[in-house]
Amino acid sequence: MRAKSKATVLTAAGAALAAVGIAIAPLASSADQPVGATPAEIPAGYYDAAAGKTGPELHSALHGIIGNGEHLTYDEVWEALKVTDADPANAANVVLIYSGTTMPADNNGGGQDQWNREHTWAQSHGDFGTSPGPGTDLFHLRPCEVGVNSTRGNLDFDEGGEEVPEAPGNFVDEDSFEPRDAIKGDIARGVMYMAVRYDGDDGFADLEPNDQVGNDSAPFMGKLSVLLAWHTADPPDASEQARNDMVFDQFQHNRNPFIDHPEYADAIW
């Protein structure tokens, strides 16, 4: 177990330099920004059917809005992630979700020195495999080092554990995985999207978040109270909004409502 802290010293130092007119380059967090990061551009009227609704009614309305998105094949996911998760400093690389480092985009596969497709909503939590549908949905699939992906496995999300050596800032114990602070909200919004998008009416399991860990093969992901706290503490930024736009414009043609309207999370759960 460990105590957590933010990099407040570096932030304060940057602010002091800026105050006297000295520009500083962004730190490694720049690797978290996809190419062409811009604020979200929500199509006019996209969420009209959700206006004024809360609870199950809002859940149902959002499912209707985003449920007509297209499905990629599992092979097509490789190429899509090379676009949605490209390194802005080098478009030939992808940003790895848990470590925040980059790797050549073409170095994808199953080897220990490669990256593969991490299902943040673990495949076994609903037994959906890799056929088109939840197993290929870009809103929860992200590039990840093979070894770190294996460490996370099908664990639920919660706080605590020992630091992951290959991905500092991430922590793991016997029944949960905690991602680094910079992506906590991203992970939470991906989980919430999956719960609204896949509602049991399309041949797949009814995916739902719950407030426990150790869900294993049940169609649930936890821990909801922690995910909601992460969603609040790490709100959507321009990087995440731009990725949302890319998935909508170039691939699935649906959106993650919790990126566009963070208030929907508390309104439902």
PDB file of C-alpha atoms in Angstrom, residues 55-68 71 121 125-126 128 133-134 137 191-209 219-220 258 268-269:
ATOM      1  CA  GLY A  55     -32.092   7.679 -13.784  1.00  0.00           C
ATOM      2  CA  PRO A  56     -33.305   4.721 -15.882  1.00  0.00           C
ATOM      3  CA  GLU A  57     -35.064   7.043 -18.336  1.00  0.00           C
ATOM      4  CA  LEU A  58     -31.800   8.831 -19.100  1.00  0.00           C
ATOM      5  CA  HIS A  59     -29.973   5.504 -19.346  1.00  0.00           C
ATOM      6  CA  SER A  60     -32.539   4.289 -21.875  1.00  0.00           C
ATOM      7  CA  ALA A  61     -32.479   7.515 -23.870  1.00  0.00           C
ATOM      8  CA  LEU A  62     -28.698   7.489 -24.154  1.00  0.00           C
ATOM      9  CA  HIS A  63     -28.754   3.834 -25.188  1.00  0.00           C
ATOM     10  CA  GLY A  64     -31.094   4.783 -28.005  1.00  0.00           C
ATOM     11  CA  ILE A  65     -28.857   7.640 -29.084  1.00  0.00           C
ATOM     12  CA  ILE A  66     -25.535   5.751 -29.171  1.00  0.00           C
ATOM     13  CA  GLY A  67     -26.804   2.237 -29.893  1.00  0.00           C
ATOM     14  CA  ASN A  68     -26.704   2.598 -33.687  1.00  0.00           C
ATOM     15  CA  HIS A  71     -18.891  -2.141 -35.189  1.00  0.00           C
ATOM     16  CA  TRP A 121     -14.098  -3.474 -19.648  1.00  0.00           C
ATOM     17  CA  HIS A 125     -17.023  -9.545 -17.579  1.00  0.00           C
ATOM     18  CA  GLY A 126     -19.821 -10.403 -19.975  1.00  0.00           C
ATOM     19  CA  PHE A 128     -18.262 -11.039 -25.216  1.00  0.00           C
ATOM     20  CA  GLY A 133     -19.584  -5.486 -30.676  1.00  0.00           C
ATOM     21  CA  PRO A 134     -18.338  -4.835 -27.137  1.00  0.00           C
ATOM     22  CA  ASP A 137     -15.612  -1.014 -29.245  1.00  0.00           C
ATOM     23  CA  VAL A 191     -16.784   1.817 -18.373  1.00  0.00           C
ATOM     24  CA  MET A 192     -19.897   3.987 -18.102  1.00  0.00           C
ATOM     25  CA  TYR A 193     -20.207   4.163 -21.888  1.00  0.00           C
ATOM     26  CA  MET A 194     -20.100   0.355 -22.120  1.00  0.00           C
ATOM     27  CA  ALA A 195     -22.847   0.043 -19.502  1.00  0.00           C
ATOM     28  CA  VAL A 196     -25.157   2.323 -21.517  1.00  0.00           C
ATOM     29  CA  ARG A 197     -24.231   1.095 -24.998  1.00  0.00           C
ATOM     30  CA  TYR A 198     -24.629  -2.649 -24.290  1.00  0.00           C
ATOM     31  CA  ASP A 199     -27.965  -3.177 -22.606  1.00  0.00           C
ATOM     32  CA  GLY A 200     -28.750  -6.810 -23.409  1.00  0.00           C
ATOM     33  CA  ASP A 201     -30.969  -6.094 -26.419  1.00  0.00           C
ATOM     34  CA  ASP A 202     -28.507  -6.890 -29.201  1.00  0.00           C
ATOM     35  CA  GLY A 203     -27.401 -10.438 -28.432  1.00  0.00           C
ATOM     36  CA  PHE A 204     -24.701  -9.348 -25.987  1.00  0.00           C
ATOM     37  CA  ALA A 205     -24.824  -9.388 -22.200  1.00  0.00           C
ATOM     38  CA  ASP A 206     -26.403  -6.496 -20.293  1.00  0.00           C
ATOM     39  CA  LEU A 207     -23.237  -4.807 -19.048  1.00  0.00           C
ATOM     40  CA  GLU A 208     -23.567  -2.898 -15.776  1.00  0.00           C
ATOM     41  CA  PRO A 209     -21.185  -1.349 -13.236  1.00  0.00           C
ATOM     42  CA  PRO A 219     -21.357  -9.110 -16.693  1.00  0.00           C
ATOM     43  CA  PHE A 220     -20.425  -6.423 -14.160  1.00  0.00           C
ATOM     44  CA  PHE A 258     -20.065  10.980 -20.470  1.00  0.00           C
ATOM     45  CA  ILE A 268     -27.946   8.002 -13.843  1.00  0.00           C
ATOM     46  CA  TRP A 269     -25.963   6.512 -10.946  1.00  0.00           C
TER      47      TRP A 269
END
